Amino acid sequence: MNSPLRLFRIFAAVISMWNKIYVEEAILNSPRVQNILSKTGMVPLVLKSYDEIWGKSKKPYLHKRDSLNLFLAEKKGQLLKLAPDAYGTAGEPHYYFIHAYNCIYECQYCYLQGYFNSPDIVLFINHEEILAEMQKTVDENSGTRVWFHAGEFSDSLALTHLTGELALYHDFCKKNPKAVIELRTKSVNTKELLELEPLDNFIISFSLSPQKVAKEIDLKTPSTHARLKTMSELKKRGYKLAAHFDPIVYQDTFKTDYQELLNQMNDSDLTKELDYLSLGVVRFTKDVYREVERNYPDSVIHGTPMIKSFDNKVRYNHPMRMWMMNSVKELALAAGVKSDAIYLCMEEHA
Amino acid sequence: MAHLGEAQSVIELFQLKRTTPHLFEGEALTCLITGEGPFEAATATSALLAQKTFTNVINLGIAGSLSNNFQVGEIHPVRSIYLVIEGKPQFKSFKSFDQGLDCVTSFERILTSDKARTLTGVAALIDREAWGVAMAAKKAAVNFSSYKLISDQAGSLGACEMVKDKAQEWSQKLALFLATKITGNNIKQEVSEYPGFYFTFTTRHQFDHLVKMLSIREKKSIAEILNELPFENLRELKLSPKDRARKLLSTLEDKVDPLKARLQSELLKWKTPFEKKGITLNTDQTWETPEVKVSFSIQTDEDLKKVIGELNELSLEAFQNLRSGHLNVE
């Protein structure tokens, strides 16, 4: 006999985005894992450690389109990483915390395609340990603001309906006014977020590209229009917002494209309210560039020459990227973004 | 081969696939990038020969000339290969061909004419790898041969810059030479579908790459892009087919790089007044480093005073502004 639960599970599995779900033995019975499993409706495969399977063999990045697996695991080793120079606003320590590997979206420039050996998603569920490490870091840096960025290896909102950890990090910010959490996202999945009260040190930052560019290179992501609508809703609720124009990709119309994007932001009164706006011109490590060429040979990204730059990354030449960055910066200033809110990301010149 | 730059055209011509960071493999040929120096060459070659079976090992690359009897750009078979460490010849030597020029492999770069002079009695050519490759091949009992393209006069001023400037041309020459040795045929260089234009396989590769880039950027098909190129106008110019192809490439480069033409023209404006006075301003072609190398020749104290006076007029501001993208480009 098929029980309603079994029928639900069969139905959910058929429509699921996951090919298989793997769970580490030690956390199988934890309420957090059981909650995630119940939402997917899938029966997991159990293993001792996620890295028995994940990343053991090189799985081509685009296999995520039809055989994306999910791993539920505990993060071992380093839970926080010091962010490199020119990451975030200057003068304060920046860290990123690792609560997931890989992303459900498929942005053509994404560095994850050359970073891991597998596009399969790992969700780490030991948030309490991550938070303890964050608390330790805040205590060690008393007197200064400490930034914690989520979304370095995964979109920070896209799967929150499944994972449900936002409240824990929100609570951490409430208790630690000197700590700032930035959730970097392209997602409009704000259901969990909207259940929380806005805090000055809990910032939601959206990566934005002009709609016509996003349509070409931000595959499987919400449209720019949808992201702006979500930003507008969050602003009305009192959330602190930031934006990243990163990566800026050259097209002959890039100035008018960014002007249009800023106009759309102005229509929703977003530009003046931005806590910060980061600007970055498209860049790759050599390995990622090779993957992008392989995975997206006809991408607009390959429409303009690039060179190996000062840090061995593949970029447009120096005059070109400075010209592009300065052009967009001028447009942003003219649109009302505060001068001290703009920073140039991952460049040797601020 | 020692460097990827030297080997680039071999890789392209023989359509070799990269299988490890230093190894490129095809059906009839495997190309190993040994790195510079006899120790590196010996260890890399030995490691490869221990893994795979080969019938021949060919050491192909550039060498400095220790004699005035040969022209830069010539390719010669190597007869005997010697080794010098700190200028001192070592006992062991290897044979490549019965006829040809002798080559000495040096552990160190020979950057001065004094150092080069002491080696002129040892061999006519000087390189950094041949001895190491030969040793590894001999140990593995594999046939060994070596060909060297004369890249410069060893120990002369500006030799390194010359090698850099000519790298692509020499890489291509080596590749074509190797092809004649391996297949016994000359590779047809001119691409027939564009009469009046002379493309080598390297410039043809650049042409295809630029056309593809432009088709992506302008969202047009390759055929549409080709239709819009000024083949006819260029054919009417009194240029050699090679120069015509070069001009076509330059036209394409200007189209894909929105700043290139403007940057070059502004840079030239800054450099020319000094170049007319014999002062050369060298800047990084990729614009990545802010460094400017200033060079000039003087013979007397008067010359020196004059140059110092001219240099007082030199300001880097214009170059720095260009590098920072301060251009009036719409």
XYZ file of C-alpha atoms in Angstrom:
680
model
C 0.000 0.000 0.000
C 1.183 3.497 -0.754
C 0.857 5.672 2.343
C 0.264 9.448 1.775
C 3.803 10.065 3.049
C 5.260 7.581 0.573
C 3.218 9.097 -2.258
C 4.431 12.548 -1.274
C 8.012 11.321 -1.284
C 7.650 9.737 -4.719
C 6.091 12.919 -6.089
C 8.707 15.148 -4.469
C 11.545 12.970 -5.733
C 10.249 13.127 -9.290
C 10.155 16.923 -9.290
C 13.242 17.314 -7.142
C 16.244 19.201 -8.379
C 18.471 16.592 -6.753
C 19.712 13.467 -8.397
C 20.769 11.877 -5.102
C 21.064 13.056 -1.544
C 23.961 11.861 0.591
C 24.065 12.329 4.344
C 26.914 11.758 6.742
C 26.117 8.958 9.171
C 26.870 11.010 12.287
C 24.227 13.638 11.503
C 21.567 11.483 9.883
C 19.240 11.663 12.856
C 19.784 15.316 13.676
C 16.569 17.375 13.545
C 18.184 19.750 11.031
C 18.969 16.960 8.587
C 15.613 15.290 9.091
C 13.921 18.604 8.420
C 15.806 19.049 5.140
C 15.097 15.470 4.098
C 11.416 15.823 4.835
C 11.280 18.872 2.557
C 12.961 17.071 -0.316
C 10.968 13.902 0.139
C 13.977 11.832 -0.858
C 15.571 8.847 0.829
C 19.235 9.599 1.424
C 22.323 7.519 0.854
C 24.386 7.354 4.004
C 28.164 7.644 4.118
C 30.808 8.284 6.755
C 32.136 11.485 5.300
C 30.885 13.506 2.344
C 34.335 13.619 0.780
C 34.320 9.849 0.295
C 32.278 10.667 -2.818
C 32.200 14.429 -3.310
C 35.103 15.661 -5.394
C 36.783 12.267 -5.529
C 36.555 12.189 -9.274
C 36.423 15.163 -11.582
C 32.768 15.751 -12.389
C 32.296 18.191 -15.279
C 30.665 21.404 -14.145
C 27.770 21.268 -16.587
C 26.694 17.874 -15.287
C 24.938 19.914 -12.630
C 22.233 20.473 -15.235
C 21.002 16.905 -15.090
C 22.671 15.095 -12.215
C 23.107 17.476 -9.333
C 23.636 15.715 -6.025
C 23.179 17.146 -2.560
C 25.459 16.288 0.346
C 24.557 17.081 3.945
C 27.658 17.213 6.074
C 29.547 18.769 8.948
C 32.268 21.257 8.092
C 35.595 20.200 9.506
C 38.762 22.251 9.678
C 38.679 25.948 8.930
C 35.217 27.407 9.417
C 36.137 31.035 8.748
C 38.568 32.391 6.217
C 40.218 35.771 6.234
C 39.138 37.565 3.086
C 41.836 38.797 0.716
C 42.769 42.477 0.343
C 40.309 44.624 -1.552
C 37.458 42.421 -0.379
C 34.760 44.555 1.149
C 35.098 48.056 2.543
C 38.608 48.925 3.657
C 40.030 49.334 7.152
C 38.106 46.597 8.920
C 38.720 42.858 9.104
C 36.699 40.783 6.678
C 36.045 37.059 6.890
C 33.860 34.718 5.000
C 32.128 31.825 6.650
C 31.656 28.554 4.890
C 28.278 26.958 5.294
C 27.984 25.491 1.799
C 29.879 24.522 -1.306
C 28.489 25.189 -4.784
C 25.399 26.832 -6.094
C 22.136 26.001 -7.815
C 22.605 28.870 -10.277
C 24.759 28.768 -13.357
C 26.528 32.051 -13.943
C 28.927 31.782 -16.857
C 31.708 33.650 -15.066
C 31.356 31.788 -11.767
C 34.684 30.803 -10.283
C 33.153 27.718 -8.708
C 33.395 25.999 -12.103
C 37.147 25.816 -11.726
C 37.361 25.734 -7.961
C 36.068 22.352 -6.900
C 36.276 18.985 -8.609
C 32.518 18.672 -8.424
C 29.516 20.954 -8.939
C 27.484 18.893 -6.433
C 26.199 20.924 -3.538
C 27.359 20.407 0.033
C 25.336 21.972 2.830
C 27.146 22.087 6.147
C 24.775 21.917 9.043
C 27.048 22.531 12.043
C 26.115 26.209 12.200
C 26.652 26.355 15.972
C 30.335 25.581 15.479
C 30.627 28.194 12.738
C 28.932 30.735 14.997
C 31.239 29.850 17.908
C 34.202 30.565 15.679
C 32.639 33.868 14.633
C 32.081 34.789 18.294
C 35.715 34.010 19.070
C 36.813 36.241 16.196
C 34.606 39.108 17.352
C 35.979 38.785 20.904
C 39.532 38.841 19.603
C 38.846 42.012 17.609
C 37.112 44.025 20.305
C 36.815 47.698 19.476
C 36.472 47.238 15.756
C 33.727 46.101 13.452
C 34.253 42.618 12.065
C 32.657 41.612 8.785
C 31.429 38.112 8.015
C 30.436 37.385 4.444
C 28.270 34.492 3.381
C 28.010 33.515 -0.231
C 31.636 33.014 -1.126
C 31.124 29.408 -2.202
C 27.359 29.372 -2.569
C 24.430 31.734 -2.882
C 23.493 32.735 0.647
C 19.714 32.895 0.239
C 18.844 30.504 -2.578
C 18.352 27.421 -0.411
C 17.357 29.013 2.905
C 13.811 27.648 2.604
C 15.439 24.232 2.831
C 18.192 24.888 5.342
C 16.537 27.351 7.711
C 19.709 28.659 9.359
C 19.165 32.397 8.883
C 17.626 32.954 12.314
C 20.784 31.669 14.012
C 23.031 34.145 12.190
C 20.507 36.931 12.710
C 20.513 36.196 16.427
C 24.321 36.375 16.427
C 24.168 39.868 14.938
C 21.586 40.933 17.477
C 23.913 39.878 20.302
C 27.043 41.311 18.652
C 26.506 44.858 17.379
C 30.190 45.014 16.369
C 29.749 42.092 14.026
C 28.351 42.647 10.543
C 26.998 39.824 8.433
C 26.649 40.269 4.711
C 24.468 37.802 2.821
C 25.529 37.916 -0.834
C 22.871 36.709 -3.203
C 21.151 36.739 -6.569
C 18.129 35.058 -5.072
C 14.643 36.382 -4.444
C 14.008 33.644 -1.911
C 13.299 35.931 1.044
C 10.599 33.959 2.832
C 12.864 33.058 5.776
C 14.413 36.502 5.815
C 11.133 38.359 6.036
C 10.312 36.566 9.258
C 13.247 38.335 10.922
C 13.408 41.926 12.112
C 15.830 44.201 10.189
C 19.148 44.919 11.904
C 21.753 47.515 10.989
C 24.463 44.881 11.034
C 22.619 42.281 8.970
C 23.076 43.355 5.371
C 21.621 41.775 2.283
C 23.693 42.458 -0.803
C 22.553 41.736 -4.316
C 24.767 41.056 -7.306
C 23.310 42.979 -10.190
C 23.961 43.249 -13.899
C 21.980 45.132 -16.518
C 19.026 42.987 -17.490
C 20.185 42.289 -21.035
C 23.591 41.109 -19.783
C 22.151 39.094 -16.907
C 19.855 37.313 -19.331
C 22.887 36.145 -21.274
C 25.320 35.254 -18.518
C 23.405 34.743 -15.240
C 21.785 31.472 -16.232
C 19.014 30.031 -14.065
C 18.980 33.053 -11.779
C 16.084 35.416 -11.058
C 15.973 38.300 -13.538
C 17.488 41.658 -12.656
C 13.960 43.044 -12.562
C 12.958 40.408 -9.989
C 16.053 41.089 -7.895
C 15.339 44.822 -7.887
C 11.741 44.172 -6.891
C 12.951 42.053 -3.989
C 15.423 44.740 -2.958
C 12.621 47.252 -2.991
C 10.465 45.048 -0.766
C 13.322 44.510 1.668
C 14.039 48.239 1.741
C 10.445 48.949 2.614
C 10.755 46.493 5.479
C 13.800 48.422 6.731
C 16.577 46.067 5.685
C 20.087 47.322 5.094
C 20.977 46.756 1.462
C 24.102 46.724 -0.642
C 24.807 45.970 -4.259
C 27.608 44.489 -6.300
C 28.070 45.475 -9.919
C 30.429 42.616 -10.356
C 31.399 41.351 -12.817
C 31.123 44.216 -15.263
C 31.470 42.678 -18.718
C 32.358 44.817 -21.702
C 29.733 45.354 -24.345
C 29.722 48.340 -26.674
C 26.653 49.589 -24.827
C 27.899 48.991 -21.291
C 27.540 52.633 -20.227
C 23.931 52.946 -21.345
C 23.203 49.498 -19.921
C 24.475 50.516 -16.477
C 22.724 53.866 -16.747
C 19.501 51.973 -17.335
C 20.154 49.704 -14.355
C 20.831 52.696 -12.107
C 17.665 54.381 -13.392
C 15.686 51.276 -12.477
C 17.270 51.316 -9.027
C 16.436 55.003 -8.670
C 12.826 54.311 -9.572
C 12.675 52.274 -6.372
C 14.769 54.784 -4.392
C 17.499 52.202 -3.973
C 20.650 54.069 -4.973
C 20.722 56.618 -2.140
C 19.967 53.923 0.404
C 22.785 51.558 -0.493
C 25.080 50.816 2.396
C 27.769 50.157 -0.172
C 28.203 49.423 -3.843
C 31.142 47.364 -5.031
C 32.389 47.527 -8.589
C 34.486 44.853 -10.234
C 35.403 44.171 -13.811
C 35.225 40.564 -14.968
C 38.312 38.509 -14.036
C 39.301 34.884 -13.760
C 42.028 32.666 -12.473
C 43.691 30.813 -15.321
C 41.940 27.552 -14.413
C 38.519 29.131 -14.240
C 39.082 30.939 -17.526
C 39.883 27.627 -19.183
C 36.650 26.167 -17.771
C 34.624 29.161 -18.972
C 36.064 28.741 -22.459
C 35.182 25.071 -22.400
C 31.719 25.407 -20.874
C 30.556 28.587 -22.607
C 32.585 29.030 -25.814
C 30.101 31.485 -27.304
C 29.624 33.596 -24.199
C 29.682 37.361 -24.524
C 32.579 37.180 -22.064
C 34.792 36.033 -24.935
C 33.902 39.029 -27.093
C 36.742 41.257 -25.862
C 40.460 40.488 -25.516
C 41.884 39.705 -22.099
C 45.410 39.409 -20.809
C 47.232 37.791 -17.900
C 47.336 40.567 -15.310
C 49.532 41.600 -12.361
C 48.185 38.840 -10.121
C 48.130 36.208 -12.883
C 44.380 36.569 -13.243
C 42.927 36.833 -16.716
C 41.365 40.280 -17.197
C 40.923 43.134 -19.633
C 44.050 45.241 -19.896
C 44.665 47.857 -17.221
C 43.452 50.976 -19.088
C 40.326 49.137 -20.190
C 39.272 47.894 -16.782
C 40.068 51.224 -15.099
C 38.131 53.055 -17.781
C 35.148 50.735 -17.352
C 35.224 50.879 -13.570
C 35.587 54.673 -13.498
C 32.806 55.065 -16.068
C 30.381 53.006 -14.007
C 31.518 54.752 -10.829
C 30.730 58.147 -12.359
C 27.293 56.914 -13.394
C 26.662 55.611 -9.883
C 27.699 58.905 -8.289
C 25.466 60.814 -10.685
C 22.613 58.472 -9.758
C 23.000 59.417 -6.105
C 25.133 56.631 -4.651
C 27.234 58.169 -1.891
C 30.901 58.550 -2.832
C 32.182 56.845 0.320
C 29.809 53.933 -0.294
C 31.541 52.909 -3.517
C 34.524 50.617 -3.532
C 36.470 48.984 -6.296
C 36.692 45.282 -5.792
C 39.786 43.120 -6.280
C 41.886 45.788 -7.962
C 45.235 47.136 -6.869
C 43.861 50.685 -7.012
C 41.109 51.849 -4.742
C 61.960 22.229 -25.875
C 62.843 24.530 -23.019
C 60.039 27.092 -22.968
C 56.390 27.157 -23.864
C 57.034 30.280 -25.978
C 59.500 28.375 -28.155
C 57.172 25.417 -28.442
C 53.934 27.295 -29.086
C 54.001 26.901 -32.849
C 54.974 23.229 -32.653
C 51.986 22.665 -30.407
C 49.680 24.466 -32.813
C 51.080 23.014 -36.008
C 51.009 19.435 -34.803
C 47.742 19.991 -32.933
C 49.161 18.649 -29.711
C 46.935 18.362 -26.676
C 48.130 19.390 -23.244
C 48.100 16.330 -20.998
C 50.122 17.661 -18.067
C 51.295 21.214 -17.386
C 54.541 20.519 -19.289
C 53.582 17.824 -21.761
C 51.753 18.144 -25.080
C 50.855 15.001 -26.957
C 49.758 14.198 -30.473
C 49.695 11.160 -32.719
C 53.242 11.257 -34.014
C 54.864 13.705 -31.681
C 55.090 14.492 -27.988
C 56.436 17.847 -26.906
C 58.014 18.167 -23.463
C 58.669 21.597 -22.008
C 61.755 20.925 -19.945
C 62.274 24.321 -18.364
C 65.517 26.232 -18.558
C 68.837 24.699 -17.542
C 70.595 21.365 -18.024
C 69.512 19.986 -14.658
C 65.848 20.750 -15.385
C 66.152 19.361 -18.911
C 67.780 16.150 -17.730
C 65.310 15.432 -14.941
C 62.225 16.249 -17.003
C 63.396 14.169 -19.959
C 64.441 11.233 -17.761
C 61.102 11.239 -15.997
C 59.214 11.157 -19.286
C 61.406 8.453 -20.813
C 60.847 6.321 -17.717
C 57.105 6.533 -18.239
C 56.713 6.090 -21.977
C 58.489 4.493 -24.883
C 59.859 6.726 -27.621
C 61.886 5.938 -30.727
C 63.597 9.319 -30.956
C 64.317 12.266 -28.737
C 64.787 15.578 -30.531
C 66.060 18.613 -28.693
C 64.811 21.626 -30.626
C 65.305 25.217 -29.567
C 67.206 28.438 -29.732
C 70.892 28.932 -29.019
C 73.281 31.852 -28.861
C 76.104 32.028 -31.360
C 79.702 32.038 -30.157
C 80.992 32.646 -33.679
C 80.661 35.458 -36.177
C 80.311 33.040 -39.071
C 76.607 32.349 -38.714
C 73.483 34.439 -39.133
C 70.759 34.946 -36.572
C 67.714 32.932 -37.650
C 69.661 30.034 -39.180
C 68.853 26.518 -38.030
C 71.698 24.023 -37.718
C 71.992 20.394 -36.764
C 74.161 19.951 -33.689
C 77.242 17.697 -33.831
C 78.673 17.405 -30.312
C 77.312 18.741 -27.079
C 79.518 19.827 -24.208
C 78.777 21.060 -20.719
C 80.250 23.998 -18.842
C 79.707 24.713 -15.170
C 80.777 28.159 -14.024
C 82.632 28.540 -17.299
C 84.559 25.285 -16.839
C 84.033 22.542 -19.444
C 83.064 19.164 -18.012
C 84.335 15.774 -19.129
C 81.250 14.139 -20.490
C 80.012 15.066 -23.960
C 77.345 13.673 -26.288
C 76.999 13.284 -30.019
C 73.954 14.214 -32.050
C 74.914 14.210 -35.781
C 78.103 13.464 -37.666
C 77.958 16.887 -39.279
C 76.829 20.187 -37.870
C 77.843 22.769 -35.292
C 79.089 21.959 -31.832
C 77.078 23.276 -28.927
C 78.016 23.937 -25.352
C 75.356 23.782 -22.680
C 75.910 26.195 -19.840
C 74.637 25.937 -16.291
C 74.423 29.688 -16.129
C 73.187 32.334 -18.549
C 76.000 33.960 -20.497
C 75.198 37.626 -20.272
C 78.534 39.273 -20.957
C 80.837 39.170 -23.965
C 83.792 38.293 -21.682
C 82.149 35.102 -20.534
C 81.105 34.251 -24.079
C 84.599 34.842 -25.424
C 86.177 32.169 -23.230
C 83.779 29.596 -24.655
C 84.344 30.336 -28.324
C 87.037 27.666 -28.433
C 84.686 25.039 -27.090
C 81.793 25.292 -29.506
C 80.050 27.521 -32.032
C 76.718 27.512 -30.215
C 75.677 27.902 -26.613
C 72.409 26.812 -25.030
C 70.996 25.782 -21.651
C 69.414 22.381 -22.240
C 70.863 20.194 -24.984
C 73.373 18.406 -22.752
C 70.709 17.499 -20.194
C 68.303 16.144 -22.793
C 71.111 14.223 -24.504
C 72.215 12.656 -21.248
C 68.691 11.490 -20.421
C 68.193 10.081 -23.924
C 71.503 8.263 -23.910
C 70.806 6.769 -20.475
C 67.474 5.516 -21.761
C 69.142 4.244 -24.935
C 66.898 6.301 -27.180
C 68.142 7.926 -30.404
C 69.012 11.539 -29.820
C 69.349 14.490 -32.162
C 69.415 18.221 -31.717
C 68.711 21.254 -33.911
C 69.355 24.795 -32.858
C 68.084 28.082 -34.223
C 70.590 30.898 -33.736
C 68.741 33.507 -31.735
C 71.460 36.024 -30.895
C 75.131 36.680 -30.470
C 75.916 35.236 -27.044
C 76.816 37.833 -24.456
C 75.904 40.802 -26.650
C 73.985 43.823 -25.408
C 70.249 43.547 -25.949
C 70.344 39.808 -26.701
C 67.561 39.047 -24.230
C 65.278 41.761 -25.678
C 65.960 40.487 -29.176
C 65.027 36.951 -28.189
C 61.807 38.214 -26.639
C 60.850 40.309 -29.660
C 61.476 37.515 -32.100
C 60.037 34.699 -29.993
C 56.938 34.132 -32.094
C 58.754 34.228 -35.403
C 61.379 31.769 -34.211
C 58.861 29.475 -32.657
C 57.170 29.292 -36.032
C 60.419 28.732 -37.878
C 61.345 25.897 -35.556
C 57.937 24.304 -35.996
C 58.131 24.410 -39.790
C 61.645 23.039 -39.693
C 60.551 20.199 -37.440
C 57.652 19.452 -39.768
C 60.025 19.048 -42.711
C 62.168 16.730 -40.631
C 59.279 14.631 -39.428
C 57.055 14.519 -42.495
C 59.624 15.328 -45.147
C 57.203 17.927 -46.551
C 57.022 21.653 -46.369
C 53.859 22.822 -44.699
C 51.720 24.890 -46.995
C 51.658 28.255 -45.361
C 49.361 30.385 -47.414
C 45.705 29.999 -46.797
C 44.117 29.660 -50.173
C 40.620 30.978 -49.457
C 41.926 34.553 -49.087
C 43.963 35.218 -52.253
C 46.406 38.057 -51.868
C 46.813 37.436 -48.149
C 49.647 35.398 -46.712
C 48.750 33.707 -43.447
C 51.082 31.420 -41.590
C 49.393 28.910 -39.334
C 50.032 31.227 -36.381
C 48.567 34.338 -38.001
C 45.725 32.223 -39.360
C 44.988 31.076 -35.825
C 44.964 34.719 -34.675
C 42.687 35.653 -37.549
C 40.173 32.912 -36.717
C 40.262 33.855 -33.028
C 39.627 37.543 -33.733
C 36.807 36.788 -36.170
C 35.157 34.538 -33.573
C 35.562 37.249 -30.929
C 33.964 39.807 -33.192
C 31.093 37.502 -34.065
C 30.375 37.075 -30.354
C 30.603 40.769 -29.672
C 28.490 41.903 -32.600
C 26.156 38.916 -32.337
C 26.660 38.058 -35.991
C 27.587 34.835 -37.709
C 31.180 34.182 -38.760
C 30.068 34.477 -42.400
C 28.547 37.904 -41.757
C 31.721 39.113 -40.073
C 33.869 37.819 -42.946
C 31.601 39.548 -45.453
C 32.137 42.855 -43.695
C 35.944 42.651 -43.650
C 37.782 44.976 -46.071
C 39.465 42.235 -48.143
C 38.930 44.134 -51.405
C 40.222 47.463 -50.076
C 43.289 45.796 -48.683
C 43.945 43.937 -51.942
C 44.127 47.286 -53.710
C 46.943 48.461 -51.430
C 50.461 48.043 -52.725
C 51.528 45.721 -49.941
C 53.081 42.290 -49.808
C 50.583 39.494 -49.053
C 52.217 39.102 -45.641
C 51.870 42.816 -44.799
C 48.320 42.761 -46.128
C 47.467 39.924 -43.739
C 49.119 41.865 -40.942
C 47.024 44.921 -41.739
C 43.899 42.816 -41.748
C 44.790 41.451 -38.320
C 45.418 44.963 -37.068
C 42.010 46.072 -38.377
C 40.396 43.199 -36.542
C 42.289 43.966 -33.342
C 41.079 47.557 -33.444
C 37.535 46.323 -33.829
C 37.609 43.899 -30.897
C 39.534 46.169 -28.552
C 37.651 49.437 -28.168
C 40.629 51.291 -26.677
C 43.569 49.881 -28.619
C 43.792 52.398 -31.450
C 43.248 55.350 -29.135
C 45.786 54.142 -26.587
C 48.419 53.477 -29.216
C 47.983 56.864 -30.823
C 48.165 58.704 -27.463
C 51.147 56.649 -26.380
C 52.944 57.479 -29.585
C 52.244 61.190 -29.029
C 53.991 60.915 -25.669
C 56.947 58.878 -26.898
C 57.727 60.441 -30.277
C 59.264 63.775 -29.191
C 61.796 61.868 -27.067
C 62.466 59.222 -29.667
C 63.354 61.995 -32.111
C 66.041 62.998 -29.609
C 67.370 59.445 -29.354
C 65.652 58.616 -26.073
C 63.551 55.482 -26.188
C 60.655 55.065 -23.766
C 59.724 51.413 -23.409
C 56.458 50.536 -21.730
C 54.774 47.222 -21.072
C 52.831 46.205 -24.196
C 50.038 44.782 -22.053
C 49.902 47.987 -19.952
C 50.000 45.881 -16.826
C 53.084 47.336 -15.162
C 53.560 51.082 -14.622
C 57.275 50.705 -15.305
C 58.899 52.818 -18.021
C 62.323 51.835 -19.287
C 64.294 54.772 -20.613
C 67.234 54.010 -22.884
C 69.680 56.098 -24.868
C 73.233 55.934 -26.169
C 75.971 58.410 -25.333
C 79.627 58.707 -26.157
C 80.754 61.883 -24.450
C 80.072 63.944 -21.343
C 78.447 66.483 -23.625
C 76.008 63.803 -24.879
C 75.236 62.942 -21.270
C 74.530 66.555 -20.306
C 72.275 66.917 -23.318
C 70.301 63.777 -22.481
C 69.958 64.810 -18.844
C 68.591 68.130 -20.068
C 66.077 66.363 -22.293
C 65.087 64.023 -19.477
C 64.235 67.026 -17.310
C 61.381 67.589 -19.738
C 60.095 64.043 -19.345
C 56.921 63.529 -17.319
C 55.175 60.190 -16.806
C 51.814 61.798 -16.199
C 50.484 61.302 -19.712
C 51.416 57.629 -19.657
C 49.962 57.141 -16.184
C 46.731 58.808 -17.229
C 46.421 56.493 -20.205
C 47.167 53.503 -18.026
C 44.428 54.590 -15.620
C 41.934 54.650 -18.439
C 41.516 58.425 -18.519
C 40.400 58.655 -22.112
C 37.624 60.529 -23.751
C 35.957 57.494 -25.227
C 32.244 57.417 -25.849
